[in-house]
PDB file of C-alpha atoms in Angstrom:
ATOM      1  CA  UNK G  21     109.956  89.777  73.594  1.00 43.00           C
ATOM      2  CA  UNK G  22     107.688  88.159  76.199  1.00 48.00           C
ATOM      3  CA  UNK G  23     103.944  87.978  75.713  1.00 50.00           C
ATOM      4  CA  UNK G  24     103.420  90.471  78.525  1.00 55.00           C
ATOM      5  CA  UNK G  25     105.949  92.916  77.082  1.00 53.00           C
ATOM      6  CA  UNK G  26     104.486  92.724  73.589  1.00 50.00           C
ATOM      7  CA  UNK G  27     100.969  93.267  74.978  1.00 60.00           C
ATOM      8  CA  UNK G  28     101.981  96.430  76.835  1.00 57.00           C
ATOM      9  CA  UNK G  29     104.831  97.901  74.778  1.00 61.00           C
ATOM     10  CA  UNK G  30     103.365 100.396  72.320  1.00 56.00           C
ATOM     11  CA  UNK G  31     104.260 100.257  68.667  1.00 60.00           C
ATOM     12  CA  UNK G  32     106.529 103.049  67.456  1.00 60.00           C
ATOM     13  CA  UNK G  33     104.547 106.273  67.270  1.00 64.00           C
ATOM     14  CA  UNK G  34     101.918 105.039  69.745  1.00 80.00           C
ATOM     15  CA  UNK G  35     101.784 106.332  73.306  1.00 92.00           C
ATOM     16  CA  UNK G  36     101.635 104.053  76.337  1.00 94.00           C
ATOM     17  CA  UNK G  37      99.089 106.441  77.817  1.00 94.00           C
ATOM     18  CA  UNK G  38      96.966 106.228  74.641  1.00 94.00           C
ATOM     19  CA  UNK G  39      97.021 102.439  75.004  1.00 94.00           C
ATOM     20  CA  UNK G  40      95.982 102.687  78.669  1.00 94.00           C
ATOM     21  CA  UNK G  41      93.115 105.043  77.830  1.00 95.00           C
ATOM     22  CA  UNK G  42      91.944 102.639  75.121  1.00 95.00           C
ATOM     23  CA  UNK G  43      92.086  99.761  77.610  1.00 96.00           C
ATOM     24  CA  UNK G  44      89.984 101.866  79.979  1.00 96.00           C
ATOM     25  CA  UNK G  45      87.343 102.337  77.309  1.00 96.00           C
ATOM     26  CA  UNK G  46      87.107  98.548  76.899  1.00 96.00           C
ATOM     27  CA  UNK G  47      86.975  98.136  80.697  1.00 95.00           C
ATOM     28  CA  UNK G  48      84.288 100.804  81.079  1.00 96.00           C
ATOM     29  CA  UNK G  49      82.140  99.198  78.369  1.00 96.00           C
ATOM     30  CA  UNK G  50      81.572  96.216  80.643  1.00 96.00           C
ATOM     31  CA  UNK G  51      81.845  98.044  83.957  1.00 95.00           C
ATOM     32  CA  UNK G  52      79.127  97.595  86.543  1.00 94.00           C
ATOM     33  CA  UNK G  53      79.123  99.920  89.545  1.00 93.00           C
ATOM     34  CA  UNK G  54      80.012  97.673  92.505  1.00 91.00           C
ATOM     35  CA  UNK G  55      77.930  99.937  94.743  1.00 93.00           C
ATOM     36  CA  UNK G  56      80.516 100.153  97.484  1.00 93.00           C
ATOM     37  CA  UNK G  57      81.760 103.038  99.566  1.00 92.00           C
ATOM     38  CA  UNK G  58      85.318 104.236 100.144  1.00 92.00           C
ATOM     39  CA  UNK G  59      85.613 102.495 103.537  1.00 96.00           C
ATOM     40  CA  UNK G  60      87.650  99.303 103.164  1.00 97.00           C
ATOM     41  CA  UNK G  61      85.661  96.193 104.110  1.00 97.00           C
ATOM     42  CA  UNK G  62      88.588  94.639 106.014  1.00 98.00           C
ATOM     43  CA  UNK G  63      89.447  97.929 107.747  1.00 98.00           C
ATOM     44  CA  UNK G  64      93.098  97.544 106.755  1.00 98.00           C
ATOM     45  CA  UNK G  65      95.591  99.812 104.997  1.00 98.00           C
ATOM     46  CA  UNK G  66      98.520  98.298 103.112  1.00 98.00           C
ATOM     47  CA  UNK G  67     101.694 100.335 102.575  1.00 98.00           C
ATOM     48  CA  UNK G  68     103.977  98.839  99.948  1.00 98.00           C
ATOM     49  CA  UNK G  69     106.652  99.593  97.412  1.00 98.00           C
ATOM     50  CA  UNK G  70     105.564 100.738  93.973  1.00 97.00           C
ATOM     51  CA  UNK G  71     107.657  97.971  92.352  1.00 97.00           C
ATOM     52  CA  UNK G  72     105.783  96.653  89.308  1.00 96.00           C
ATOM     53  CA  UNK G  73     106.621  93.036  90.189  1.00 95.00           C
ATOM     54  CA  UNK G  74     104.307  93.082  93.223  1.00 97.00           C
ATOM     55  CA  UNK G  75     100.619  92.373  92.620  1.00 97.00           C
ATOM     56  CA  UNK G  76      99.428  93.215  96.123  1.00 96.00           C
ATOM     57  CA  UNK G  77      95.838  92.122  95.746  1.00 97.00           C
ATOM     58  CA  UNK G  78      96.831  88.739  94.349  1.00 97.00           C
ATOM     59  CA  UNK G  79      99.673  88.254  96.852  1.00 98.00           C
ATOM     60  CA  UNK G  80      97.408  88.978  99.821  1.00 98.00           C
ATOM     61  CA  UNK G  81      94.166  87.429  98.520  1.00 98.00           C
ATOM     62  CA  UNK G  82      92.425  90.802  98.482  1.00 98.00           C
ATOM     63  CA  UNK G  83      89.421  91.853  96.445  1.00 96.00           C
ATOM     64  CA  UNK G  84      88.274  95.272  95.287  1.00 95.00           C
ATOM     65  CA  UNK G  85      87.066  97.216  98.300  1.00 96.00           C
ATOM     66  CA  UNK G  86      88.968  95.188 100.913  1.00 97.00           C
ATOM     67  CA  UNK G  87      91.746  97.659 101.738  1.00 98.00           C
ATOM     68  CA  UNK G  88      93.349 101.018 101.225  1.00 98.00           C
ATOM     69  CA  UNK G  89      96.631 100.793  99.356  1.00 98.00           C
ATOM     70  CA  UNK G  90      99.437 103.329  99.744  1.00 98.00           C
ATOM     71  CA  UNK G  91     102.401 102.767  97.428  1.00 98.00           C
ATOM     72  CA  UNK G  92     105.659 104.661  97.075  1.00 98.00           C
ATOM     73  CA  UNK G  93     109.308 104.057  96.245  1.00 97.00           C
ATOM     74  CA  UNK G  94     110.514 101.529  98.813  1.00 96.00           C
ATOM     75  CA  UNK G  95     107.212 101.315 100.670  1.00 97.00           C
ATOM     76  CA  UNK G  96     108.801 103.540 103.294  1.00 95.00           C
ATOM     77  CA  UNK G  97     106.768 105.397 105.892  1.00 97.00           C
ATOM     78  CA  UNK G  98     107.208 109.063 105.072  1.00 96.00           C
ATOM     79  CA  UNK G  99     105.251 112.099 106.275  1.00 96.00           C
ATOM     80  CA  UNK G 100     102.967 111.679 103.256  1.00 97.00           C
ATOM     81  CA  UNK G 101     102.410 108.015 104.119  1.00 98.00           C
ATOM     82  CA  UNK G 102     101.416 109.064 107.642  1.00 98.00           C
ATOM     83  CA  UNK G 103      99.063 111.637 106.073  1.00 98.00           C
ATOM     84  CA  UNK G 104      97.366 108.925 104.013  1.00 98.00           C
ATOM     85  CA  UNK G 105      97.177 106.508 106.946  1.00 98.00           C
ATOM     86  CA  UNK G 106      95.742 109.232 109.171  1.00 98.00           C
ATOM     87  CA  UNK G 107      92.965 109.942 106.674  1.00 98.00           C
ATOM     88  CA  UNK G 108      92.440 106.193 106.216  1.00 98.00           C
ATOM     89  CA  UNK G 109      92.025 105.636 109.957  1.00 98.00           C
ATOM     90  CA  UNK G 110      90.319 108.801 111.136  1.00 98.00           C
ATOM     91  CA  UNK G 111      87.992 109.448 108.190  1.00 98.00           C
ATOM     92  CA  UNK G 112      87.516 105.999 106.662  1.00 98.00           C
ATOM     93  CA  UNK G 113      87.654 103.539 109.520  1.00 98.00           C
ATOM     94  CA  UNK G 114      90.776 101.427 109.032  1.00 98.00           C
ATOM     95  CA  UNK G 115      92.253  99.836 112.140  1.00 98.00           C
ATOM     96  CA  UNK G 116      95.125  97.654 110.896  1.00 98.00           C
ATOM     97  CA  UNK G 117      98.291  98.523 108.942  1.00 98.00           C
ATOM     98  CA  UNK G 118     100.353  96.107 106.858  1.00 98.00           C
ATOM     99  CA  UNK G 119     103.799  97.298 105.712  1.00 98.00           C
ATOM    100  CA  UNK G 120     105.435  95.499 102.792  1.00 98.00           C
ATOM    101  CA  UNK G 121     108.970  96.025 101.527  1.00 98.00           C
ATOM    102  CA  UNK G 122     110.594  93.528  99.150  1.00 98.00           C
ATOM    103  CA  UNK G 123     113.785  91.810  98.120  1.00 97.00           C
ATOM    104  CA  UNK G 124     115.831  93.427  95.365  1.00 96.00           C
ATOM    105  CA  UNK G 125     114.441  96.914  95.994  1.00 96.00           C
ATOM    106  CA  UNK G 126     115.876  99.724  93.903  1.00 94.00           C
ATOM    107  CA  UNK G 127     116.173 101.964  96.971  1.00 94.00           C
ATOM    108  CA  UNK G 128     118.936  99.665  98.177  1.00 94.00           C
ATOM    109  CA  UNK G 129     121.063 100.919  95.272  1.00 94.00           C
ATOM    110  CA  UNK G 130     120.461 104.644  95.802  1.00 93.00           C
ATOM    111  CA  UNK G 131     121.832 107.061  98.383  1.00 89.00           C
ATOM    112  CA  UNK G 132     120.980 110.586  99.428  1.00 84.00           C
ATOM    113  CA  UNK G 133     123.601 111.562  96.813  1.00 91.00           C
ATOM    114  CA  UNK G 134     120.702 111.145  94.355  1.00 94.00           C
ATOM    115  CA  UNK G 135     119.259 114.431  95.707  1.00 92.00           C
ATOM    116  CA  UNK G 136     122.591 116.196  95.163  1.00 93.00           C
ATOM    117  CA  UNK G 137     122.738 114.908  91.591  1.00 95.00           C
ATOM    118  CA  UNK G 138     119.232 116.230  90.961  1.00 95.00           C
ATOM    119  CA  UNK G 139     120.213 119.592  92.383  1.00 95.00           C
ATOM    120  CA  UNK G 140     123.227 119.757  90.074  1.00 95.00           C
ATOM    121  CA  UNK G 141     121.071 118.830  87.085  1.00 97.00           C
ATOM    122  CA  UNK G 142     118.024 121.024  87.628  1.00 96.00           C
ATOM    123  CA  UNK G 143     119.345 123.764  89.919  1.00 96.00           C
ATOM    124  CA  UNK G 144     117.071 122.987  92.829  1.00 95.00           C
ATOM    125  CA  UNK G 145     117.491 120.504  95.679  1.00 91.00           C
ATOM    126  CA  UNK G 146     114.398 118.356  96.249  1.00 93.00           C
ATOM    127  CA  UNK G 147     112.620 119.024  99.552  1.00 92.00           C
ATOM    128  CA  UNK G 148     112.032 115.296 100.001  1.00 92.00           C
ATOM    129  CA  UNK G 149     114.428 112.647 101.253  1.00 91.00           C
ATOM    130  CA  UNK G 150     115.258 109.665  99.070  1.00 93.00           C
ATOM    131  CA  UNK G 151     114.729 107.351 102.080  1.00 93.00           C
ATOM    132  CA  UNK G 152     117.273 104.926 100.637  1.00 93.00           C
ATOM    133  CA  UNK G 153     118.301 101.961 102.764  1.00 94.00           C
ATOM    134  CA  UNK G 154     120.808  99.110 102.662  1.00 94.00           C
ATOM    135  CA  UNK G 155     119.101  96.618 104.968  1.00 96.00           C
ATOM    136  CA  UNK G 156     115.493  95.875 103.980  1.00 97.00           C
ATOM    137  CA  UNK G 157     114.756  94.124 107.289  1.00 97.00           C
ATOM    138  CA  UNK G 158     115.939  97.122 109.301  1.00 96.00           C
ATOM    139  CA  UNK G 159     113.927  99.495 107.131  1.00 96.00           C
ATOM    140  CA  UNK G 160     110.754  97.474 107.742  1.00 97.00           C
ATOM    141  CA  UNK G 161     111.427  97.669 111.484  1.00 97.00           C
ATOM    142  CA  UNK G 162     111.929 101.443 111.197  1.00 96.00           C
ATOM    143  CA  UNK G 163     108.678 101.772 109.245  1.00 97.00           C
ATOM    144  CA  UNK G 164     106.802  99.795 111.912  1.00 97.00           C
ATOM    145  CA  UNK G 165     108.181 102.124 114.593  1.00 97.00           C
ATOM    146  CA  UNK G 166     107.237 105.237 112.586  1.00 97.00           C
ATOM    147  CA  UNK G 167     103.629 104.051 112.344  1.00 98.00           C
ATOM    148  CA  UNK G 168     103.395 102.890 115.947  1.00 98.00           C
ATOM    149  CA  UNK G 169     104.776 106.169 117.311  1.00 98.00           C
ATOM    150  CA  UNK G 170     102.836 108.605 115.136  1.00 98.00           C
ATOM    151  CA  UNK G 171     100.676 110.890 117.277  1.00 98.00           C
ATOM    152  CA  UNK G 172      98.227 111.244 114.368  1.00 98.00           C
ATOM    153  CA  UNK G 173      97.293 107.555 114.191  1.00 98.00           C
ATOM    154  CA  UNK G 174      94.799 106.409 116.830  1.00 98.00           C
ATOM    155  CA  UNK G 175      95.087 102.716 115.894  1.00 98.00           C
ATOM    156  CA  UNK G 176      98.643 101.415 116.212  1.00 98.00           C
ATOM    157  CA  UNK G 177      98.137  98.086 118.009  1.00 96.00           C
ATOM    158  CA  UNK G 178      97.731  96.031 114.820  1.00 98.00           C
ATOM    159  CA  UNK G 179     100.737  97.098 112.737  1.00 98.00           C
ATOM    160  CA  UNK G 180     102.815  94.377 111.108  1.00 98.00           C
ATOM    161  CA  UNK G 181     105.697  94.496 108.656  1.00 98.00           C
ATOM    162  CA  UNK G 182     106.873  92.052 106.011  1.00 98.00           C
ATOM    163  CA  UNK G 183     109.458  91.525 103.311  1.00 98.00           C
ATOM    164  CA  UNK G 184     107.999  90.159 100.067  1.00 98.00           C
ATOM    165  CA  UNK G 185     110.342  87.833  98.182  1.00 98.00           C
ATOM    166  CA  UNK G 186     110.009  88.763  94.502  1.00 97.00           C
ATOM    167  CA  UNK G 187     111.274  85.339  93.381  1.00 97.00           C
ATOM    168  CA  UNK G 188     109.063  83.115  95.576  1.00 98.00           C
ATOM    169  CA  UNK G 189     106.080  85.372  96.256  1.00 97.00           C
ATOM    170  CA  UNK G 190     106.282  84.650  99.991  1.00 98.00           C
ATOM    171  CA  UNK G 191     106.044  87.161 102.807  1.00 98.00           C
ATOM    172  CA  UNK G 192     108.547  87.043 105.676  1.00 98.00           C
ATOM    173  CA  UNK G 193     107.344  88.807 108.800  1.00 98.00           C
ATOM    174  CA  UNK G 194     109.601  91.203 110.674  1.00 95.00           C
ATOM    175  CA  UNK G 195     109.469  91.742 114.403  1.00 87.00           C
ATOM    176  CA  UNK G 196     109.647  95.460 115.141  1.00 74.00           C
ATOM    177  CA  UNK G 197     112.033  94.901 118.023  1.00 67.00           C
ATOM    178  CA  UNK G 198     114.477  92.535 116.305  1.00 51.00           C
TER     179      UNK G 198
END
């Protein structure tokens, strides 16, 4: 077992959540209120996949308070992502949007059949779409277009999309029109 895995994996009978709460107590013991507001200093919102291999702040050189971060499966721009970006821009002053998908994304292995399987298992079809995709580059381009064409977002001039390579850590920029 790797050092990271042994540090996080709970012993039998222990709960991961209990371990996280205990870590929070240690964190809070040395916590000093940074005295900052909710408005991101860099006036940027980052939308990215929830993949645990991506440390967004480290990858982008960001510090606490620099940005708003919206994460979901695939980093896709859904109605809820637009909701978050709208609040970020209209209520909290962001002006730029960075979209980050990544190589080896799990959504490339799913299909909308996933919703049917859930319906068969639980007796109810989810109201949400899986938003699965085969081509990560094309999905980034689609996400850029969804942000740029949203009537709810007043700031769509500075929207850029990238694919994060999980093996090299590098970003590859996508042109929305390619």
